[in-house]
PDB file of C-alpha atoms in Angstrom:
ATOM      1  CA  MET A 576      45.353 131.066  47.528  1.00 45.00           C
ATOM      2  CA  ASP A 577      46.343 129.923  44.046  1.00 48.00           C
ATOM      3  CA  SER A 578      47.554 126.350  43.870  1.00 45.00           C
ATOM      4  CA  GLU A 579      50.978 127.402  42.559  1.00 46.00           C
ATOM      5  CA  LEU A 580      51.546 129.395  45.748  1.00 49.00           C
ATOM      6  CA  LYS A 581      51.097 126.345  47.959  1.00 51.00           C
ATOM      7  CA  GLU A 582      54.583 125.014  47.263  1.00 59.00           C
ATOM      8  CA  GLU A 583      56.862 123.985  50.092  1.00 73.00           C
ATOM      9  CA  ILE A 584      58.700 127.038  51.443  1.00 77.00           C
ATOM     10  CA  PRO A 585      61.884 126.465  53.462  1.00 83.00           C
ATOM     11  CA  VAL A 586      61.721 127.724  57.043  1.00 84.00           C
ATOM     12  CA  HIS A 587      64.689 127.908  59.352  1.00 83.00           C
ATOM     13  CA  GLU A 588      65.322 129.217  62.832  1.00 85.00           C
ATOM     14  CA  GLU A 589      68.181 131.462  63.927  1.00 88.00           C
ATOM     15  CA  PHE A 590      69.228 133.082  67.186  1.00 86.00           C
ATOM     16  CA  ILE A 591      70.954 136.435  66.767  1.00 88.00           C
ATOM     17  CA  LEU A 592      72.128 139.182  69.092  1.00 87.00           C
ATOM     18  CA  CYS A 593      70.049 142.285  68.432  1.00 89.00           C
ATOM     19  CA  GLY A 594      70.119 145.365  70.631  1.00 86.00           C
ATOM     20  CA  GLY A 595      71.828 143.364  73.339  1.00 84.00           C
ATOM     21  CA  ALA A 596      69.185 140.637  73.424  1.00 84.00           C
ATOM     22  CA  GLU A 597      69.348 137.110  72.087  1.00 83.00           C
ATOM     23  CA  THR A 598      66.553 137.112  69.517  1.00 87.00           C
ATOM     24  CA  GLN A 599      64.761 134.211  67.879  1.00 84.00           C
ATOM     25  CA  VAL A 600      64.208 134.769  64.146  1.00 88.00           C
ATOM     26  CA  LEU A 601      62.193 132.502  61.859  1.00 85.00           C
ATOM     27  CA  LYS A 602      63.151 132.989  58.217  1.00 87.00           C
ATOM     28  CA  CYS A 603      60.919 131.816  55.379  1.00 86.00           C
ATOM     29  CA  GLY A 604      62.470 131.468  51.947  1.00 81.00           C
ATOM     30  CA  PRO A 605      65.716 130.323  50.264  1.00 76.00           C
ATOM     31  CA  TRP A 606      67.930 133.029  51.805  1.00 76.00           C
ATOM     32  CA  THR A 607      69.879 133.584  55.007  1.00 75.00           C
ATOM     33  CA  ASP A 608      71.740 136.890  54.618  1.00 78.00           C
ATOM     34  CA  LEU A 609      70.017 139.774  52.830  1.00 78.00           C
ATOM     35  CA  PHE A 610      73.025 142.083  53.092  1.00 71.00           C
ATOM     36  CA  HIS A 611      75.624 139.856  51.435  1.00 71.00           C
ATOM     37  CA  ASP A 612      73.440 137.801  49.103  1.00 68.00           C
ATOM     38  CA  GLN A 613      73.679 139.528  45.717  1.00 66.00           C
ATOM     39  CA  SER A 614      72.315 136.623  43.698  1.00 65.00           C
ATOM     40  CA  VAL A 615      69.172 136.716  41.617  1.00 59.00           C
ATOM     41  CA  LYS A 616      67.459 134.739  44.377  1.00 68.00           C
ATOM     42  CA  ARG A 617      67.651 137.659  46.801  1.00 73.00           C
ATOM     43  CA  PRO A 618      64.086 138.897  47.306  1.00 80.00           C
ATOM     44  CA  LYS A 619      62.989 142.399  46.352  1.00 82.00           C
ATOM     45  CA  LEU A 620      60.513 142.474  49.206  1.00 89.00           C
ATOM     46  CA  LEU A 621      60.665 141.441  52.855  1.00 90.00           C
ATOM     47  CA  ILE A 622      57.523 140.553  54.803  1.00 91.00           C
ATOM     48  CA  PHE A 623      58.353 141.427  58.407  1.00 93.00           C
ATOM     49  CA  ILE A 624      55.964 139.851  60.919  1.00 92.00           C
ATOM     50  CA  ILE A 625      55.700 141.375  64.396  1.00 91.00           C
ATOM     51  CA  PRO A 626      53.762 138.909  66.539  1.00 85.00           C
ATOM     52  CA  GLY A 627      51.578 139.747  69.488  1.00 73.00           C
ATOM     53  CA  GLU A 628      52.840 137.063  71.855  1.00 57.00           C
ATOM     54  CA  ARG A 629      55.490 138.249  74.256  1.00 51.00           C
ATOM     55  CA  LYS A 630      58.274 135.681  74.412  1.00 49.00           C
ATOM     56  CA  SER A 631      61.741 136.875  75.406  1.00 47.00           C
ATOM     57  CA  LEU A 632      65.025 135.061  75.728  1.00 49.00           C
ATOM     58  CA  ASP A 633      67.700 135.558  78.352  1.00 48.00           C
ATOM     59  CA  SER A 634      70.137 138.318  77.526  1.00 48.00           C
ATOM     60  CA  ASN A 635      72.548 140.971  78.588  1.00 48.00           C
ATOM     61  CA  ALA A 636      70.260 143.749  77.450  1.00 44.00           C
ATOM     62  CA  GLN A 637      72.579 146.741  77.720  1.00 50.00           C
ATOM     63  CA  GLU A 638      72.506 148.214  74.231  1.00 77.00           C
ATOM     64  CA  ILE A 639      68.802 149.135  74.222  1.00 88.00           C
ATOM     65  CA  LYS A 640      67.563 150.639  77.461  1.00 88.00           C
ATOM     66  CA  ASP A 641      64.698 148.688  79.043  1.00 90.00           C
ATOM     67  CA  ILE A 642      64.613 146.301  76.105  1.00 90.00           C
ATOM     68  CA  TYR A 643      61.767 144.239  77.555  1.00 90.00           C
ATOM     69  CA  GLY A 644      59.602 147.311  78.032  1.00 93.00           C
ATOM     70  CA  LEU A 645      57.266 148.850  75.477  1.00 95.00           C
ATOM     71  CA  ASN A 646      59.733 151.417  74.120  1.00 96.00           C
ATOM     72  CA  GLY A 647      62.590 148.931  74.146  1.00 94.00           C
ATOM     73  CA  GLN A 648      60.623 146.422  72.083  1.00 94.00           C
ATOM     74  CA  ILE A 649      59.912 149.057  69.426  1.00 96.00           C
ATOM     75  CA  GLU A 650      63.590 150.026  69.269  1.00 95.00           C
ATOM     76  CA  HIS A 651      64.497 146.323  69.128  1.00 94.00           C
ATOM     77  CA  LYS A 652      62.461 145.851  65.920  1.00 95.00           C
ATOM     78  CA  LEU A 653      64.008 148.958  64.360  1.00 96.00           C
ATOM     79  CA  ALA A 654      67.485 147.763  65.348  1.00 94.00           C
ATOM     80  CA  PHE A 655      66.848 144.464  63.562  1.00 93.00           C
ATOM     81  CA  LEU A 656      65.856 146.266  60.359  1.00 94.00           C
ATOM     82  CA  ARG A 657      68.898 148.555  60.537  1.00 93.00           C
ATOM     83  CA  THR A 658      71.371 145.722  61.059  1.00 90.00           C
ATOM     84  CA  HIS A 659      69.885 142.884  59.001  1.00 90.00           C
ATOM     85  CA  VAL A 660      67.871 144.416  56.154  1.00 91.00           C
ATOM     86  CA  PRO A 661      69.212 146.629  53.327  1.00 90.00           C
ATOM     87  CA  LYS A 662      67.805 150.173  53.414  1.00 90.00           C
ATOM     88  CA  ASP A 663      66.425 149.963  49.882  1.00 88.00           C
ATOM     89  CA  MET A 664      64.488 146.729  50.406  1.00 92.00           C
ATOM     90  CA  LYS A 665      60.724 147.173  50.218  1.00 95.00           C
ATOM     91  CA  LEU A 666      58.843 146.116  53.340  1.00 97.00           C
ATOM     92  CA  VAL A 667      55.465 144.688  54.222  1.00 97.00           C
ATOM     93  CA  LEU A 668      54.832 144.936  57.952  1.00 98.00           C
ATOM     94  CA  ILE A 669      52.371 142.579  59.606  1.00 97.00           C
ATOM     95  CA  GLY A 670      51.569 143.370  63.208  1.00 97.00           C
ATOM     96  CA  HIS A 671      49.252 141.314  65.381  1.00 96.00           C
ATOM     97  CA  SER A 672      47.804 142.518  68.693  1.00 96.00           C
ATOM     98  CA  ILE A 673      50.478 144.651  70.426  1.00 96.00           C
ATOM     99  CA  GLY A 674      52.584 144.102  67.303  1.00 96.00           C
ATOM    100  CA  SER A 675      50.173 146.526  65.616  1.00 98.00           C
ATOM    101  CA  TYR A 676      51.131 149.186  68.154  1.00 98.00           C
ATOM    102  CA  PHE A 677      54.816 148.462  67.464  1.00 98.00           C
ATOM    103  CA  THR A 678      54.146 148.825  63.738  1.00 98.00           C
ATOM    104  CA  LEU A 679      52.555 152.264  64.087  1.00 98.00           C
ATOM    105  CA  GLN A 680      55.364 153.416  66.363  1.00 98.00           C
ATOM    106  CA  MET A 681      57.987 152.194  63.885  1.00 98.00           C
ATOM    107  CA  LEU A 682      56.328 154.230  61.119  1.00 98.00           C
ATOM    108  CA  LYS A 683      56.178 157.235  63.433  1.00 98.00           C
ATOM    109  CA  ARG A 684      59.824 157.068  64.488  1.00 97.00           C
ATOM    110  CA  VAL A 685      61.275 156.178  61.080  1.00 97.00           C
ATOM    111  CA  PRO A 686      58.775 157.483  58.503  1.00 96.00           C
ATOM    112  CA  GLU A 687      61.291 156.925  55.705  1.00 96.00           C
ATOM    113  CA  LEU A 688      61.052 153.142  56.048  1.00 96.00           C
ATOM    114  CA  PRO A 689      60.277 151.768  52.536  1.00 96.00           C
ATOM    115  CA  VAL A 690      56.973 150.227  53.638  1.00 97.00           C
ATOM    116  CA  ILE A 691      54.506 149.515  50.835  1.00 96.00           C
ATOM    117  CA  ARG A 692      51.808 148.028  53.081  1.00 97.00           C
ATOM    118  CA  ALA A 693      51.260 147.473  56.804  1.00 98.00           C
ATOM    119  CA  PHE A 694      48.642 145.080  58.146  1.00 98.00           C
ATOM    120  CA  LEU A 695      47.376 145.648  61.677  1.00 98.00           C
ATOM    121  CA  LEU A 696      45.565 142.487  62.726  1.00 97.00           C
ATOM    122  CA  PHE A 697      43.284 142.582  65.771  1.00 97.00           C
ATOM    123  CA  PRO A 698      45.143 145.767  66.706  1.00 98.00           C
ATOM    124  CA  THR A 699      45.598 146.651  70.365  1.00 97.00           C
ATOM    125  CA  ILE A 700      46.484 150.279  69.690  1.00 98.00           C
ATOM    126  CA  GLU A 701      44.237 152.046  72.214  1.00 98.00           C
ATOM    127  CA  ARG A 702      42.385 151.726  75.513  1.00 98.00           C
ATOM    128  CA  MET A 703      43.855 148.348  76.375  1.00 97.00           C
ATOM    129  CA  SER A 704      43.031 148.542  80.075  1.00 97.00           C
ATOM    130  CA  GLU A 705      39.399 149.418  79.250  1.00 97.00           C
ATOM    131  CA  SER A 706      38.850 146.365  77.045  1.00 97.00           C
ATOM    132  CA  PRO A 707      37.087 143.308  78.547  1.00 96.00           C
ATOM    133  CA  ASN A 708      40.353 141.399  78.858  1.00 96.00           C
ATOM    134  CA  GLY A 709      42.206 144.502  79.950  1.00 96.00           C
ATOM    135  CA  ARG A 710      39.957 144.956  82.979  1.00 96.00           C
ATOM    136  CA  ILE A 711      41.082 141.510  84.138  1.00 94.00           C
ATOM    137  CA  ALA A 712      44.721 141.781  83.081  1.00 93.00           C
ATOM    138  CA  THR A 713      45.400 145.249  84.484  1.00 94.00           C
ATOM    139  CA  PRO A 714      45.189 144.365  88.196  1.00 92.00           C
ATOM    140  CA  LEU A 715      47.073 141.109  87.634  1.00 89.00           C
ATOM    141  CA  LEU A 716      49.892 142.662  85.608  1.00 90.00           C
ATOM    142  CA  CYS A 717      50.127 146.036  87.349  1.00 87.00           C
ATOM    143  CA  TRP A 718      49.205 145.356  90.981  1.00 84.00           C
ATOM    144  CA  PHE A 719      49.969 141.683  91.529  1.00 78.00           C
ATOM    145  CA  ARG A 720      52.880 141.276  89.116  1.00 73.00           C
ATOM    146  CA  TYR A 721      55.376 140.364  91.831  1.00 75.00           C
ATOM    147  CA  VAL A 722      53.027 137.713  93.162  1.00 76.00           C
ATOM    148  CA  LEU A 723      53.039 136.183  89.675  1.00 71.00           C
ATOM    149  CA  TYR A 724      56.842 136.376  89.618  1.00 70.00           C
ATOM    150  CA  VAL A 725      57.231 134.519  92.912  1.00 74.00           C
ATOM    151  CA  THR A 726      54.561 131.922  92.079  1.00 74.00           C
ATOM    152  CA  GLY A 727      56.050 131.234  88.667  1.00 71.00           C
ATOM    153  CA  TYR A 728      59.552 130.923  90.097  1.00 70.00           C
ATOM    154  CA  LEU A 729      58.522 128.576  92.892  1.00 70.00           C
ATOM    155  CA  LEU A 730      56.491 126.337  90.579  1.00 71.00           C
ATOM    156  CA  LEU A 731      58.620 126.303  87.441  1.00 69.00           C
ATOM    157  CA  LYS A 732      62.225 126.739  88.546  1.00 71.00           C
ATOM    158  CA  PRO A 733      62.487 123.291  90.197  1.00 73.00           C
ATOM    159  CA  CYS A 734      60.402 121.653  87.466  1.00 75.00           C
ATOM    160  CA  PRO A 735      62.529 119.254  85.323  1.00 76.00           C
ATOM    161  CA  GLU A 736      62.941 120.095  81.643  1.00 71.00           C
ATOM    162  CA  THR A 737      61.329 116.797  80.671  1.00 77.00           C
ATOM    163  CA  ILE A 738      58.153 117.730  82.554  1.00 73.00           C
ATOM    164  CA  LYS A 739      58.077 121.195  80.981  1.00 66.00           C
ATOM    165  CA  SER A 740      58.529 119.675  77.539  1.00 69.00           C
ATOM    166  CA  LEU A 741      55.753 117.166  78.221  1.00 70.00           C
ATOM    167  CA  LEU A 742      53.372 119.912  79.357  1.00 66.00           C
ATOM    168  CA  ILE A 743      54.074 122.020  76.266  1.00 64.00           C
ATOM    169  CA  ARG A 744      53.687 119.084  73.871  1.00 69.00           C
ATOM    170  CA  ARG A 745      50.435 118.107  75.549  1.00 68.00           C
ATOM    171  CA  GLY A 746      49.144 121.657  75.335  1.00 61.00           C
ATOM    172  CA  LEU A 747      49.987 121.865  71.637  1.00 54.00           C
ATOM    173  CA  GLN A 748      48.262 118.534  71.024  1.00 58.00           C
ATOM    174  CA  VAL A 749      45.121 119.733  72.781  1.00 54.00           C
ATOM    175  CA  MET A 750      45.120 122.844  70.557  1.00 48.00           C
ATOM    176  CA  ASN A 751      45.907 120.688  67.512  1.00 52.00           C
ATOM    177  CA  LEU A 752      49.054 122.676  66.742  1.00 51.00           C
ATOM    178  CA  GLU A 753      52.247 121.571  65.077  1.00 55.00           C
ATOM    179  CA  ASN A 754      55.472 122.044  67.024  1.00 53.00           C
ATOM    180  CA  GLU A 755      58.071 122.675  64.323  1.00 50.00           C
ATOM    181  CA  PHE A 756      60.243 124.790  66.593  1.00 49.00           C
ATOM    182  CA  SER A 757      60.640 124.194  70.314  1.00 52.00           C
ATOM    183  CA  PRO A 758      58.857 126.754  72.523  1.00 56.00           C
ATOM    184  CA  LEU A 759      60.304 125.249  75.710  1.00 53.00           C
ATOM    185  CA  ASN A 760      61.543 128.581  77.081  1.00 63.00           C
ATOM    186  CA  ILE A 761      57.998 129.932  77.458  1.00 64.00           C
ATOM    187  CA  LEU A 762      57.833 128.072  80.786  1.00 64.00           C
ATOM    188  CA  GLU A 763      61.051 129.612  82.079  1.00 71.00           C
ATOM    189  CA  PRO A 764      60.445 132.015  84.989  1.00 73.00           C
ATOM    190  CA  PHE A 765      62.420 134.854  83.374  1.00 76.00           C
ATOM    191  CA  CYS A 766      60.303 134.550  80.197  1.00 79.00           C
ATOM    192  CA  LEU A 767      57.075 134.786  82.164  1.00 79.00           C
ATOM    193  CA  ALA A 768      58.480 137.701  84.161  1.00 83.00           C
ATOM    194  CA  ASN A 769      59.449 139.588  80.994  1.00 85.00           C
ATOM    195  CA  ALA A 770      56.018 138.963  79.485  1.00 87.00           C
ATOM    196  CA  ALA A 771      54.258 140.203  82.618  1.00 87.00           C
ATOM    197  CA  TYR A 772      56.495 143.278  82.764  1.00 91.00           C
ATOM    198  CA  LEU A 773      55.732 144.223  79.162  1.00 93.00           C
ATOM    199  CA  GLY A 774      52.044 143.440  79.624  1.00 93.00           C
ATOM    200  CA  GLY A 775      51.845 145.797  82.592  1.00 94.00           C
ATOM    201  CA  GLN A 776      53.352 148.611  80.534  1.00 96.00           C
ATOM    202  CA  GLU A 777      50.866 147.924  77.748  1.00 96.00           C
ATOM    203  CA  MET A 778      47.921 148.289  80.123  1.00 96.00           C
ATOM    204  CA  MET A 779      49.250 151.606  81.431  1.00 96.00           C
ATOM    205  CA  GLU A 780      50.635 153.207  78.269  1.00 97.00           C
ATOM    206  CA  VAL A 781      48.534 152.000  75.317  1.00 98.00           C
ATOM    207  CA  VAL A 782      45.666 154.380  75.955  1.00 98.00           C
ATOM    208  CA  LYS A 783      45.139 157.004  73.252  1.00 98.00           C
ATOM    209  CA  ARG A 784      45.000 156.058  69.595  1.00 98.00           C
ATOM    210  CA  ASP A 785      47.776 157.745  67.592  1.00 98.00           C
ATOM    211  CA  ASP A 786      45.556 159.465  65.037  1.00 98.00           C
ATOM    212  CA  GLU A 787      48.384 161.675  63.766  1.00 98.00           C
ATOM    213  CA  THR A 788      50.509 158.701  62.690  1.00 98.00           C
ATOM    214  CA  ILE A 789      47.476 156.879  61.287  1.00 98.00           C
ATOM    215  CA  LYS A 790      46.538 159.915  59.208  1.00 98.00           C
ATOM    216  CA  GLU A 791      50.085 160.338  57.877  1.00 98.00           C
ATOM    217  CA  HIS A 792      50.367 156.703  56.750  1.00 98.00           C
ATOM    218  CA  LEU A 793      46.707 155.865  56.128  1.00 98.00           C
ATOM    219  CA  CYS A 794      47.202 155.022  52.455  1.00 97.00           C
ATOM    220  CA  LYS A 795      49.464 152.089  53.322  1.00 97.00           C
ATOM    221  CA  LEU A 796      47.585 150.796  56.385  1.00 98.00           C
ATOM    222  CA  THR A 797      45.094 147.917  56.533  1.00 98.00           C
ATOM    223  CA  PHE A 798      43.260 147.397  59.825  1.00 98.00           C
ATOM    224  CA  TYR A 799      41.510 144.111  60.571  1.00 98.00           C
ATOM    225  CA  TYR A 800      39.221 144.001  63.615  1.00 98.00           C
ATOM    226  CA  GLY A 801      37.353 141.067  65.102  1.00 97.00           C
ATOM    227  CA  THR A 802      33.727 140.815  66.140  1.00 96.00           C
ATOM    228  CA  ILE A 803      34.477 138.651  69.194  1.00 95.00           C
ATOM    229  CA  ASP A 804      37.766 140.193  70.292  1.00 96.00           C
ATOM    230  CA  PRO A 805      37.974 140.907  74.051  1.00 96.00           C
ATOM    231  CA  TRP A 806      41.181 142.919  73.575  1.00 96.00           C
ATOM    232  CA  CYS A 807      39.843 145.386  70.994  1.00 96.00           C
ATOM    233  CA  PRO A 808      36.039 145.170  70.967  1.00 96.00           C
ATOM    234  CA  LYS A 809      33.823 146.051  68.038  1.00 97.00           C
ATOM    235  CA  GLU A 810      33.244 149.593  69.321  1.00 97.00           C
ATOM    236  CA  TYR A 811      36.931 150.330  68.728  1.00 98.00           C
ATOM    237  CA  TYR A 812      36.413 149.373  65.075  1.00 98.00           C
ATOM    238  CA  GLU A 813      33.325 151.581  64.848  1.00 98.00           C
ATOM    239  CA  ASP A 814      35.201 154.536  66.343  1.00 98.00           C
ATOM    240  CA  ILE A 815      38.191 154.346  64.003  1.00 98.00           C
ATOM    241  CA  LYS A 816      35.954 153.673  60.996  1.00 98.00           C
ATOM    242  CA  LYS A 817      33.995 156.828  61.799  1.00 98.00           C
ATOM    243  CA  ASP A 818      37.155 158.912  62.209  1.00 98.00           C
ATOM    244  CA  PHE A 819      38.875 157.526  59.082  1.00 98.00           C
ATOM    245  CA  PRO A 820      36.054 156.582  56.672  1.00 97.00           C
ATOM    246  CA  GLU A 821      38.451 156.590  53.706  1.00 97.00           C
ATOM    247  CA  GLY A 822      40.840 154.086  55.300  1.00 97.00           C
ATOM    248  CA  ASP A 823      41.122 150.365  54.628  1.00 98.00           C
ATOM    249  CA  ILE A 824      39.521 149.339  57.927  1.00 98.00           C
ATOM    250  CA  ARG A 825      37.858 145.935  57.909  1.00 98.00           C
ATOM    251  CA  LEU A 826      35.665 143.969  60.269  1.00 98.00           C
ATOM    252  CA  CYS A 827      36.041 140.195  60.300  1.00 96.00           C
ATOM    253  CA  GLU A 828      32.947 138.375  59.045  1.00 91.00           C
ATOM    254  CA  LYS A 829      34.118 134.879  60.037  1.00 92.00           C
ATOM    255  CA  ASN A 830      34.156 135.130  63.839  1.00 92.00           C
ATOM    256  CA  ILE A 831      37.927 134.630  63.873  1.00 94.00           C
ATOM    257  CA  PRO A 832      39.286 135.050  67.427  1.00 93.00           C
ATOM    258  CA  HIS A 833      42.069 137.364  68.563  1.00 94.00           C
ATOM    259  CA  ALA A 834      44.488 134.420  68.909  1.00 89.00           C
ATOM    260  CA  PHE A 835      43.857 133.336  65.317  1.00 90.00           C
ATOM    261  CA  ILE A 836      47.159 131.481  64.977  1.00 81.00           C
ATOM    262  CA  THR A 837      45.750 128.458  66.813  1.00 76.00           C
ATOM    263  CA  HIS A 838      43.124 127.492  64.227  1.00 82.00           C
ATOM    264  CA  PHE A 839      42.646 130.251  61.626  1.00 89.00           C
ATOM    265  CA  ASN A 840      46.170 130.930  60.399  1.00 89.00           C
ATOM    266  CA  GLN A 841      45.386 129.819  56.846  1.00 90.00           C
ATOM    267  CA  GLU A 842      42.339 132.091  56.574  1.00 94.00           C
ATOM    268  CA  MET A 843      44.394 135.085  57.710  1.00 94.00           C
ATOM    269  CA  ALA A 844      47.258 134.208  55.358  1.00 93.00           C
ATOM    270  CA  ASP A 845      44.820 134.006  52.438  1.00 94.00           C
ATOM    271  CA  MET A 846      43.332 137.396  53.317  1.00 95.00           C
ATOM    272  CA  ILE A 847      46.748 139.055  53.448  1.00 96.00           C
ATOM    273  CA  ALA A 848      47.908 137.386  50.224  1.00 94.00           C
ATOM    274  CA  ASP A 849      44.793 138.563  48.364  1.00 95.00           C
ATOM    275  CA  SER A 850      45.195 142.090  49.748  1.00 95.00           C
ATOM    276  CA  LEU A 851      48.827 142.259  48.601  1.00 94.00           C
ATOM    277  CA  LYS A 852      48.191 141.351  44.980  1.00 91.00           C
ATOM    278  CA  ASP A 853      47.731 144.948  43.801  1.00 88.00           C
ATOM    279  CA  ASP A 854      50.782 146.190  45.685  1.00 86.00           C
ATOM    280  CA  LEU A 855      52.974 143.389  44.354  1.00 85.00           C
ATOM    281  CA  SER A 856      51.806 143.910  40.789  1.00 82.00           C
ATOM    282  CA  LYS A 857      53.225 147.449  40.880  1.00 80.00           C
ATOM    283  CA  MET A 858      56.730 146.315  41.824  1.00 75.00           C
TER     284      MET A 858
END
């Protein structure tokens, strides 16, 4: 990236109620309220990142049915846009892993969203249970899910918060990751249960690639596949490339893993920034 883009960008964390669920939001930039901020500092474009990790907070999830399921998570993202982002604000969607599936479904359900570009990174949008990792995850998440629930509850519920915090900090140190915001709740039994529940639905329901939606929005889609990705192997890239030869469908040449955030976040950020230059120049 250009040196002038490497300035310090303010990042702050908020917890909001969205669709009945307490939702963690990380905001990057000198703004807090897009609806009521009419100053010149209000951005013309919002980059909306839909991560692949499945971390949920405790809630009274009544407003969106089955909010921790696959459909509920899609509606949750759309609810956030409806309630926190002006309708006329241009959007860049960045979906990683199952977030790519959410992104396609959002475009399908609300095709009038003012999206100028959508990045689907290491996209798990088809045949998840047939992938190398899916063959392992499917029996665990679909057949032995309740065993995981009970084991997680028995091991983690009585565990003191100080021990959980120590384990997380140690894990982040081993992975050489910064811990700017506390991820302590990832070791809460209800978080693990919600993640397993959603993961089981992914294995069962993310089967057929949605070629109709891809075709309709192809001009604004960028796919980025990995060469060593056990969730969406190289053959998935070859299949979609053959079916949509005119699309912006890329294969990673740097052996970046599916979980790129651990060590390759800067490389991915640079790729996205370079890809957005043409789109941004037209605004």
